PDB file of C-alpha atoms in Angstrom:
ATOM      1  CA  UNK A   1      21.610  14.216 -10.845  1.00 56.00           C
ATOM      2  CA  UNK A   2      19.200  13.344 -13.245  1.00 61.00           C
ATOM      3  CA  UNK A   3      15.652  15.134 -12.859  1.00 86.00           C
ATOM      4  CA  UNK A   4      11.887  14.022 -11.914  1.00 92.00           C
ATOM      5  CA  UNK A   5       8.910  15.758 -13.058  1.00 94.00           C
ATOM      6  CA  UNK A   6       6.075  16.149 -10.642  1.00 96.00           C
ATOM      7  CA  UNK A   7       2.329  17.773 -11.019  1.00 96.00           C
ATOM      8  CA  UNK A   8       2.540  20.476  -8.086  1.00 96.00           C
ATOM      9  CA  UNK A   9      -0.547  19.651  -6.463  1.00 97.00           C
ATOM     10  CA  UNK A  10      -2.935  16.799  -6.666  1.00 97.00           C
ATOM     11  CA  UNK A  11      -6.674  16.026  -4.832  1.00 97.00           C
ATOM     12  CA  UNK A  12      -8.250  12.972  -4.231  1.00 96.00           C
ATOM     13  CA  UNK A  13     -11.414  11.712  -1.915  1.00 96.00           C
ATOM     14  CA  UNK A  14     -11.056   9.519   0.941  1.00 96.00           C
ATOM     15  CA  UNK A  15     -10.905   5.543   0.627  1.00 96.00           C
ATOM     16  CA  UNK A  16     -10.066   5.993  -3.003  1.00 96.00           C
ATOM     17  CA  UNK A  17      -6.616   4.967  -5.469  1.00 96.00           C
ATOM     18  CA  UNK A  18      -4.306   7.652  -6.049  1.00 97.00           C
ATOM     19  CA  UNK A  19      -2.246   7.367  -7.967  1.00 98.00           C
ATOM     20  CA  UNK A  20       0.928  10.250  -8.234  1.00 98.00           C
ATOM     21  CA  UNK A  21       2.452  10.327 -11.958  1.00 97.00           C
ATOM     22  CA  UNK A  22       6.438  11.056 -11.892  1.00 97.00           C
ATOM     23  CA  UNK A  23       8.303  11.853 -15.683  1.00 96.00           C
ATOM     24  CA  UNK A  24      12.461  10.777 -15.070  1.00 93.00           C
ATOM     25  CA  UNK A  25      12.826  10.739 -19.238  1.00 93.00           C
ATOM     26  CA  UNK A  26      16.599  11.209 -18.675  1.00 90.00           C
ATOM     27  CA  UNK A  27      16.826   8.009 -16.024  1.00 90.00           C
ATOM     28  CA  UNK A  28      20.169   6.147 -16.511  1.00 88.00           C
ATOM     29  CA  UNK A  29      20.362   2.204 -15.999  1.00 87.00           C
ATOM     30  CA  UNK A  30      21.343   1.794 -12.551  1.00 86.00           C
ATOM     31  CA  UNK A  31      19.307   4.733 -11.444  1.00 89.00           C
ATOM     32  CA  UNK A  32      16.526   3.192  -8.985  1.00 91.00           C
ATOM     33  CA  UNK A  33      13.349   5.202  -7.933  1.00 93.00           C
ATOM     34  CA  UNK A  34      12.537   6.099  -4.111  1.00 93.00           C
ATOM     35  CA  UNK A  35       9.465   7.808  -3.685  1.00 96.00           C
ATOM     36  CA  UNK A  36       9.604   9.747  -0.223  1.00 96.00           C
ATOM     37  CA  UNK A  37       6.338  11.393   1.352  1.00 97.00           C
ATOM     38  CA  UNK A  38       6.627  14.635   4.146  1.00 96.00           C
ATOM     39  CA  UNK A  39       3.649  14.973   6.602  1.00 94.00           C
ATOM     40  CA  UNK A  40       3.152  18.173   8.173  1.00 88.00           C
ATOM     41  CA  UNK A  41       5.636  19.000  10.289  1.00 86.00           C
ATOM     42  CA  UNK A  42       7.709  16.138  10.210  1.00 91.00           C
ATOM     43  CA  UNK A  43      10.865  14.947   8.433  1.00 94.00           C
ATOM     44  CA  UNK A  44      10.479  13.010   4.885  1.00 95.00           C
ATOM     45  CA  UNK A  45       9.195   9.432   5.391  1.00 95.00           C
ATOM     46  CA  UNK A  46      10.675   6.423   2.897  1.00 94.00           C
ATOM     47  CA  UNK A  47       7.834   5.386   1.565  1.00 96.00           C
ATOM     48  CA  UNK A  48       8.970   2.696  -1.513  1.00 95.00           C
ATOM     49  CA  UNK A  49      11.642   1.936  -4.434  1.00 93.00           C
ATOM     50  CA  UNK A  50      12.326   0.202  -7.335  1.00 93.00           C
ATOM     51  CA  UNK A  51      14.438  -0.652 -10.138  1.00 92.00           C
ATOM     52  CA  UNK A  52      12.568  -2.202 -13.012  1.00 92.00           C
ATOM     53  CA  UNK A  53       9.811  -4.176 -11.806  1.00 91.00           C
ATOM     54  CA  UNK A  54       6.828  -3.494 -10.329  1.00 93.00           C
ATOM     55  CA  UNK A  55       6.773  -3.186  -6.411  1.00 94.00           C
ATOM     56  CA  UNK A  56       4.884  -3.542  -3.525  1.00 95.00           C
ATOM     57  CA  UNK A  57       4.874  -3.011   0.140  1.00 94.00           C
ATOM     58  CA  UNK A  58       2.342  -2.262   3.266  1.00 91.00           C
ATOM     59  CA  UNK A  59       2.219   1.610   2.326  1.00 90.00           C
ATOM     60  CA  UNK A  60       1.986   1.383  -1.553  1.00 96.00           C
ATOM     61  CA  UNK A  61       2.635  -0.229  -4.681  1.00 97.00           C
ATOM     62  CA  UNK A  62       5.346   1.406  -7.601  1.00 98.00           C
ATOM     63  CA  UNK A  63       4.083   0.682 -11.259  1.00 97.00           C
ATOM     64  CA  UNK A  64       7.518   1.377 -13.425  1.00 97.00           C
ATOM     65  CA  UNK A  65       7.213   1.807 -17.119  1.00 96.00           C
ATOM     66  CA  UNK A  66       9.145  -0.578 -19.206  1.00 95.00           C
ATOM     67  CA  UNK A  67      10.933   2.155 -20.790  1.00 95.00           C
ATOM     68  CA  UNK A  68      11.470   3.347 -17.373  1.00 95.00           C
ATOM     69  CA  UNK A  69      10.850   6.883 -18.198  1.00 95.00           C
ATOM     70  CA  UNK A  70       7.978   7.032 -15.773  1.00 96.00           C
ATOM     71  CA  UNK A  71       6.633   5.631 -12.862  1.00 96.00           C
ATOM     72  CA  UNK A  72       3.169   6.167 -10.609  1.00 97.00           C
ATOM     73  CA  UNK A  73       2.653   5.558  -6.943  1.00 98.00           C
ATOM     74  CA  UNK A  74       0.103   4.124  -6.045  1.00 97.00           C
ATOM     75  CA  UNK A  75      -1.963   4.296  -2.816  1.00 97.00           C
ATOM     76  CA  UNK A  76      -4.989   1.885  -2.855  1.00 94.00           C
ATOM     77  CA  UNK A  77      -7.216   3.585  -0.018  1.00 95.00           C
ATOM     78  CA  UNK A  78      -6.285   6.995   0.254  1.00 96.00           C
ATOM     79  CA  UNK A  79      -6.850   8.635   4.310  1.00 96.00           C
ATOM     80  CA  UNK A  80      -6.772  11.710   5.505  1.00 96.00           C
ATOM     81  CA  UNK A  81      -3.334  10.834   6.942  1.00 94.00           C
ATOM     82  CA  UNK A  82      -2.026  10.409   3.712  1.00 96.00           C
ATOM     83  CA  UNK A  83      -2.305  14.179   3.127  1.00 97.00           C
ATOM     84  CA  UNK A  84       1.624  14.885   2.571  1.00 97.00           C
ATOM     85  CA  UNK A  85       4.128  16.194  -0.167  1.00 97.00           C
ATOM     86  CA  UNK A  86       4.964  13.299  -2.232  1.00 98.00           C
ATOM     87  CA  UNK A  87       8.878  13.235  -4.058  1.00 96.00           C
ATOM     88  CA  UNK A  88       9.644  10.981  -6.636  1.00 95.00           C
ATOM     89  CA  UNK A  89      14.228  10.727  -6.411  1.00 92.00           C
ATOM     90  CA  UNK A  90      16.413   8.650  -8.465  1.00 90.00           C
ATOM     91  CA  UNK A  91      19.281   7.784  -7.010  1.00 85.00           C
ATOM     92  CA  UNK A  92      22.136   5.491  -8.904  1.00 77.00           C
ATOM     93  CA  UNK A  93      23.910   2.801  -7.310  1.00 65.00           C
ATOM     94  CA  UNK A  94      26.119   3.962  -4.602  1.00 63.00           C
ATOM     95  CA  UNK A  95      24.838   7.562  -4.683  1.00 65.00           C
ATOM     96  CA  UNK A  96      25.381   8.895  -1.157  1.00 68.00           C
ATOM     97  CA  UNK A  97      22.213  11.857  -1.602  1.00 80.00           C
ATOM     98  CA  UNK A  98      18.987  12.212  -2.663  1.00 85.00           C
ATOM     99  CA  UNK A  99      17.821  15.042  -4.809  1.00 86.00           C
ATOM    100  CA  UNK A 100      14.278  16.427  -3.790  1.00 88.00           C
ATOM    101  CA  UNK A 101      12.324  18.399  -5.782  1.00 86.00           C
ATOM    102  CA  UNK A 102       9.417  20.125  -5.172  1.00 87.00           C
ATOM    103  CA  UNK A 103       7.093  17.075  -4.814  1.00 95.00           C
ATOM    104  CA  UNK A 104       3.244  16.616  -5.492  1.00 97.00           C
ATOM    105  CA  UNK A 105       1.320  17.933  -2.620  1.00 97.00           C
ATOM    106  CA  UNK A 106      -1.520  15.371  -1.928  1.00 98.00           C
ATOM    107  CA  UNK A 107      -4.869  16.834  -0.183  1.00 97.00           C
ATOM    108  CA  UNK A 108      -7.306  14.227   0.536  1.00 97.00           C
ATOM    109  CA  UNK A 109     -10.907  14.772   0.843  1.00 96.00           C
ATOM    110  CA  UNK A 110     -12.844  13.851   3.614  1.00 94.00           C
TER     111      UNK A 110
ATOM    112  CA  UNK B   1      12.885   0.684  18.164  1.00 62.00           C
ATOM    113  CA  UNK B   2      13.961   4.223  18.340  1.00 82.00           C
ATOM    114  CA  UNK B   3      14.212   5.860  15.045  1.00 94.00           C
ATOM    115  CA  UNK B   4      16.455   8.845  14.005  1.00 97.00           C
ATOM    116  CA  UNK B   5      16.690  11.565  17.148  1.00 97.00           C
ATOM    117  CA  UNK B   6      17.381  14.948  16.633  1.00 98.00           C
ATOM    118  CA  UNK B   7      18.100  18.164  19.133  1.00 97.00           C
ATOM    119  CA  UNK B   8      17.355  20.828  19.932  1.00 97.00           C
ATOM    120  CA  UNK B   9      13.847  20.555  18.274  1.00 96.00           C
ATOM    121  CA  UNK B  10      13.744  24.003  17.778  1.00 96.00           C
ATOM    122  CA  UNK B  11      16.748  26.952  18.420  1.00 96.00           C
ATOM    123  CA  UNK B  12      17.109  30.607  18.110  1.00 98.00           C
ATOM    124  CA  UNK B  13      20.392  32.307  17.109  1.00 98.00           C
ATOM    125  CA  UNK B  14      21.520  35.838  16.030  1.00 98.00           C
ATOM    126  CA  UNK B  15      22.901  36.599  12.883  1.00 98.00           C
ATOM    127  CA  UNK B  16      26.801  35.770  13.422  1.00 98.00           C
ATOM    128  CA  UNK B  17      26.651  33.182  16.007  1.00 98.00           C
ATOM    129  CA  UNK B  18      27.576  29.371  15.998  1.00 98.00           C
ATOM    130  CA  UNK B  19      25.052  26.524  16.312  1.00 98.00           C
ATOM    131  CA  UNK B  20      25.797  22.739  16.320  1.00 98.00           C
ATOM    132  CA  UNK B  21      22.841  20.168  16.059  1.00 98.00           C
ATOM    133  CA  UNK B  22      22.783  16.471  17.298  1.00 98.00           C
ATOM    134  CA  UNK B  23      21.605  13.955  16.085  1.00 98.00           C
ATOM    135  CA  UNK B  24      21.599   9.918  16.790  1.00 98.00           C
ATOM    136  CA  UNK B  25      20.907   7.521  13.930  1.00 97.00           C
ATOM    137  CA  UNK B  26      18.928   4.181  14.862  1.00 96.00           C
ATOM    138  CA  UNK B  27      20.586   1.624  16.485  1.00 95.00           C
ATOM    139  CA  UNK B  28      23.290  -0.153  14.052  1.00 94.00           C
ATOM    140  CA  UNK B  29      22.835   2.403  11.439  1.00 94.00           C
ATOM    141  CA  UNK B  30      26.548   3.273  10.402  1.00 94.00           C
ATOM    142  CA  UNK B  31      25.707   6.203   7.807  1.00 94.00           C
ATOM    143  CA  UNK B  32      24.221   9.677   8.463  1.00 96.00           C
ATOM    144  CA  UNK B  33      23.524  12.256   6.245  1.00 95.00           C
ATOM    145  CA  UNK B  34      22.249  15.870   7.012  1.00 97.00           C
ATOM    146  CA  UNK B  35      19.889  17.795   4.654  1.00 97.00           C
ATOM    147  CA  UNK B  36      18.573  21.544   5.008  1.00 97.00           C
ATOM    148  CA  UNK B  37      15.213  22.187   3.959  1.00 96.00           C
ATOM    149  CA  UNK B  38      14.019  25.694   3.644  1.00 95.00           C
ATOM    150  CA  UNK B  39      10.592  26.455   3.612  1.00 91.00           C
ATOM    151  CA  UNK B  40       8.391  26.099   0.583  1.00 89.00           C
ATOM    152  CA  UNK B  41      11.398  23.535  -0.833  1.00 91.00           C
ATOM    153  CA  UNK B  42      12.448  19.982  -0.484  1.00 92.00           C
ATOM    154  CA  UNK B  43      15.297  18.909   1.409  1.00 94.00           C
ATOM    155  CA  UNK B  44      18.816  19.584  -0.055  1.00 94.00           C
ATOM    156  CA  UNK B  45      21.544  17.525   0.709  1.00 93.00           C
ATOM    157  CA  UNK B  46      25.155  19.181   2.772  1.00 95.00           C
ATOM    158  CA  UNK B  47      26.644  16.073   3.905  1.00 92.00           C
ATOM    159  CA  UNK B  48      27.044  12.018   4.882  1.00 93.00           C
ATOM    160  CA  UNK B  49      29.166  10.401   6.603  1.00 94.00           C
ATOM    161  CA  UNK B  50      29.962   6.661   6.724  1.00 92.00           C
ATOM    162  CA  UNK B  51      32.165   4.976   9.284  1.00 92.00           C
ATOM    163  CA  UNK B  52      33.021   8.116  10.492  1.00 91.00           C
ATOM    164  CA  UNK B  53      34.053   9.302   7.107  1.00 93.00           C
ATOM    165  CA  UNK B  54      32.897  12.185   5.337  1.00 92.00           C
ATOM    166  CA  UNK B  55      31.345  10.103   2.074  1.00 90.00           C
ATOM    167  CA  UNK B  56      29.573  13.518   0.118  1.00 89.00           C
ATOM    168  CA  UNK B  57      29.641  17.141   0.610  1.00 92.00           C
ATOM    169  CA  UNK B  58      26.555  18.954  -1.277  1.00 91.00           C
ATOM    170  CA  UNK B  59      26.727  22.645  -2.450  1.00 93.00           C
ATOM    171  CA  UNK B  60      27.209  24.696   0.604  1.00 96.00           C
ATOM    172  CA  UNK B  61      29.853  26.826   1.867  1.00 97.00           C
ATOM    173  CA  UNK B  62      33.087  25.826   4.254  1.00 96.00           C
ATOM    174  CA  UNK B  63      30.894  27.771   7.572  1.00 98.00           C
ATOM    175  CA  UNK B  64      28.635  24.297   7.550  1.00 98.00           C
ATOM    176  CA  UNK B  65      31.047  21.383   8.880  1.00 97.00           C
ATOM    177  CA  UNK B  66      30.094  17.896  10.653  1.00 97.00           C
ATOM    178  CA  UNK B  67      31.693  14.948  12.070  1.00 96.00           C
ATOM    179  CA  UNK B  68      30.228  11.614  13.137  1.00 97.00           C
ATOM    180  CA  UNK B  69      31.443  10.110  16.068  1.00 97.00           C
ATOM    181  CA  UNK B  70      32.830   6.689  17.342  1.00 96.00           C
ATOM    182  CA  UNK B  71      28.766   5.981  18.264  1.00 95.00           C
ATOM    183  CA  UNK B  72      27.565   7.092  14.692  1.00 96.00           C
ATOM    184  CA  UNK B  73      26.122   9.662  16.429  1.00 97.00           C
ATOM    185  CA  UNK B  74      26.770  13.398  14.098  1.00 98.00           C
ATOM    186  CA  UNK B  75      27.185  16.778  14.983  1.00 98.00           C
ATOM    187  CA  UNK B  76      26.412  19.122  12.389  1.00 98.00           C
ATOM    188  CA  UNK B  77      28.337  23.157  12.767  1.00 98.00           C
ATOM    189  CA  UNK B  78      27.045  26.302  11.464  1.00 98.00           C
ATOM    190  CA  UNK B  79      29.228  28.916  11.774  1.00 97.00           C
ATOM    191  CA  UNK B  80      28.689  33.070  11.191  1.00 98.00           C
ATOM    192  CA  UNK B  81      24.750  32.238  11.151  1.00 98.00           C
ATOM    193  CA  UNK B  82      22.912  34.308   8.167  1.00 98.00           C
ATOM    194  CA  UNK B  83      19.435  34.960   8.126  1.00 97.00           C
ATOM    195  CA  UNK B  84      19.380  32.787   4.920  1.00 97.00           C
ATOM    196  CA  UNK B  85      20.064  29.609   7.561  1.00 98.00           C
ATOM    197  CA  UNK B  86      16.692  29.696   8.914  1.00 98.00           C
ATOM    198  CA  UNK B  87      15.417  26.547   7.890  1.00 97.00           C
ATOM    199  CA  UNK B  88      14.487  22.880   8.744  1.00 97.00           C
ATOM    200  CA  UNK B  89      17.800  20.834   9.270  1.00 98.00           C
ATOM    201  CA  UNK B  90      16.925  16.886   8.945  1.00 98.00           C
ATOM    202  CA  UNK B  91      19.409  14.139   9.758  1.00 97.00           C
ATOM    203  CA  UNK B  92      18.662  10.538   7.799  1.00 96.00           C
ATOM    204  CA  UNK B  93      20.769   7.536   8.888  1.00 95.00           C
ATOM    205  CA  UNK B  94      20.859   4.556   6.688  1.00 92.00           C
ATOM    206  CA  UNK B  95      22.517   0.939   7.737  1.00 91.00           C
ATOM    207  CA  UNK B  96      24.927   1.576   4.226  1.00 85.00           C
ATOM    208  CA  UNK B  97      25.874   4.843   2.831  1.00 78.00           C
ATOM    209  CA  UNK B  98      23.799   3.620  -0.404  1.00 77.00           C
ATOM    210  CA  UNK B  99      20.750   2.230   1.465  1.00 82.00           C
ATOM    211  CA  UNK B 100      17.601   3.662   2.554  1.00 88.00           C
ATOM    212  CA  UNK B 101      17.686   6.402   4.036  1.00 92.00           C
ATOM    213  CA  UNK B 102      15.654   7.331   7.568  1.00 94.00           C
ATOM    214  CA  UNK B 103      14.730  10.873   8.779  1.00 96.00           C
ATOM    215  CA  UNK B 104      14.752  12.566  11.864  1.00 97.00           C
ATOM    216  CA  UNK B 105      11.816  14.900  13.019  1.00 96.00           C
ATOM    217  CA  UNK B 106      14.549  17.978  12.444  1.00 97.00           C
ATOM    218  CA  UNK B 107      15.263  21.067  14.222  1.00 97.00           C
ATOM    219  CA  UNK B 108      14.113  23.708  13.452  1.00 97.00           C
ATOM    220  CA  UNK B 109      16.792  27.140  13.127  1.00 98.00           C
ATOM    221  CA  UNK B 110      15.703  30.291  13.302  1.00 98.00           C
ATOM    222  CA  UNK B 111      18.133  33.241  12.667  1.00 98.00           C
ATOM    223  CA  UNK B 112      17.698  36.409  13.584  1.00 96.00           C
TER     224      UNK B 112
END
């Protein structure tokens, strides 16, 4: 499985961007990225994916490099709710697992 | 709509007993996959199924086994418990065995 590079930890204040860096030099081309985030106590939560382009949904937006070798999540307001540990996964076509790391852990600032 | 169930929520076992966890994927979800997540770590992935099939088998020895049933529903077996199985187990369903995948809220093993 080819490997993401996360910063451990992360702070940022409430109602401001985030935005969590992932390195995945060694990405192949039908590797997509899925960003996953894990609340306290719960089980990990999809939160979006790409392939190449740019994406965005009601939780976030995913800037992709065009070398692909990095990507950054991007949360516009951050809330408290948001606090969570943050994984950046590739995952090629057809893969039937996803690799977690370690994650970033995201602490918000009220 | 109900999303991913899992139970128990949380069990207790001695070293050397037998557990099996449940776990029922949303509705038309055909796919289920079961990760164990110690604490401190992400999730790491033992198995999915799709269609009743066993599609991937992650790094862990022959005392884990699952099935999925005729419902997609899964069972997941731990046999000869070790303190080392203490951990979050997590379920994910997914409509495909390559889509997205959906977690469960887990249960929680504790081995003593």
């Amino acid at each position: 499985d080819a490997k993401t590079t996360q910063p451990n930890s992360m702070e940022s204040n409430e109602e401001e961007p985030v935005h969590l860096p992932c390195n995945h030099s060694t990405i192949s081309g039908t590797d997509y990225i899925h960003w996953y985030r894990q609340l306290p106590s719960q089980g990990p939560e999809y939160v979006i994916h790409g392939l190449t382009s740019n994406v965005n949904n009601r939780m976030a937006s995913l800037a992709i490099a065009e070398d692909r070798k990095s990507s950054t999540l991007i949360l516009h307001r951050a809330t408290l709710r948001d606090a969570a540990v943050y994984y950046c996964i590739l995952s090629s076509t057809g893969a039937n697992n996803l690799f977690f790391g370690t994650g970033t852990r995201l602490t918000v600032i009220p | 709509d109900a999303g991913v169930t899992q139970s128990p929520t949380h069990l207790i076992k001695t070293r050397g007993q037998h557990v099996t966890l449940r776990c029922s994927p949303i509705s038309g979800h055909k796919s289920v996959s079961w990760y164990q997540q110690v604490l401190g770590q992400g999730p790491q992935f033992i198995f999915q199924y799709y269609e009743k099939e066993e599609r991937g088998r992650g790094n862990f020895p022959d005392r884990f086994s699952a099935r999925q049933f005729p419902n997609y529903s899964s069972e997941l077996n731990v046999n000869a418990l070790l303190l080392g199985d203490s951990a979050l187990y997590l379920c994910a369903s997914s409509f495909f065995y390559a889509d997205t995948q959906y977690f469960g809220p887990g249960t929680r093993l504790t081995v003593l």
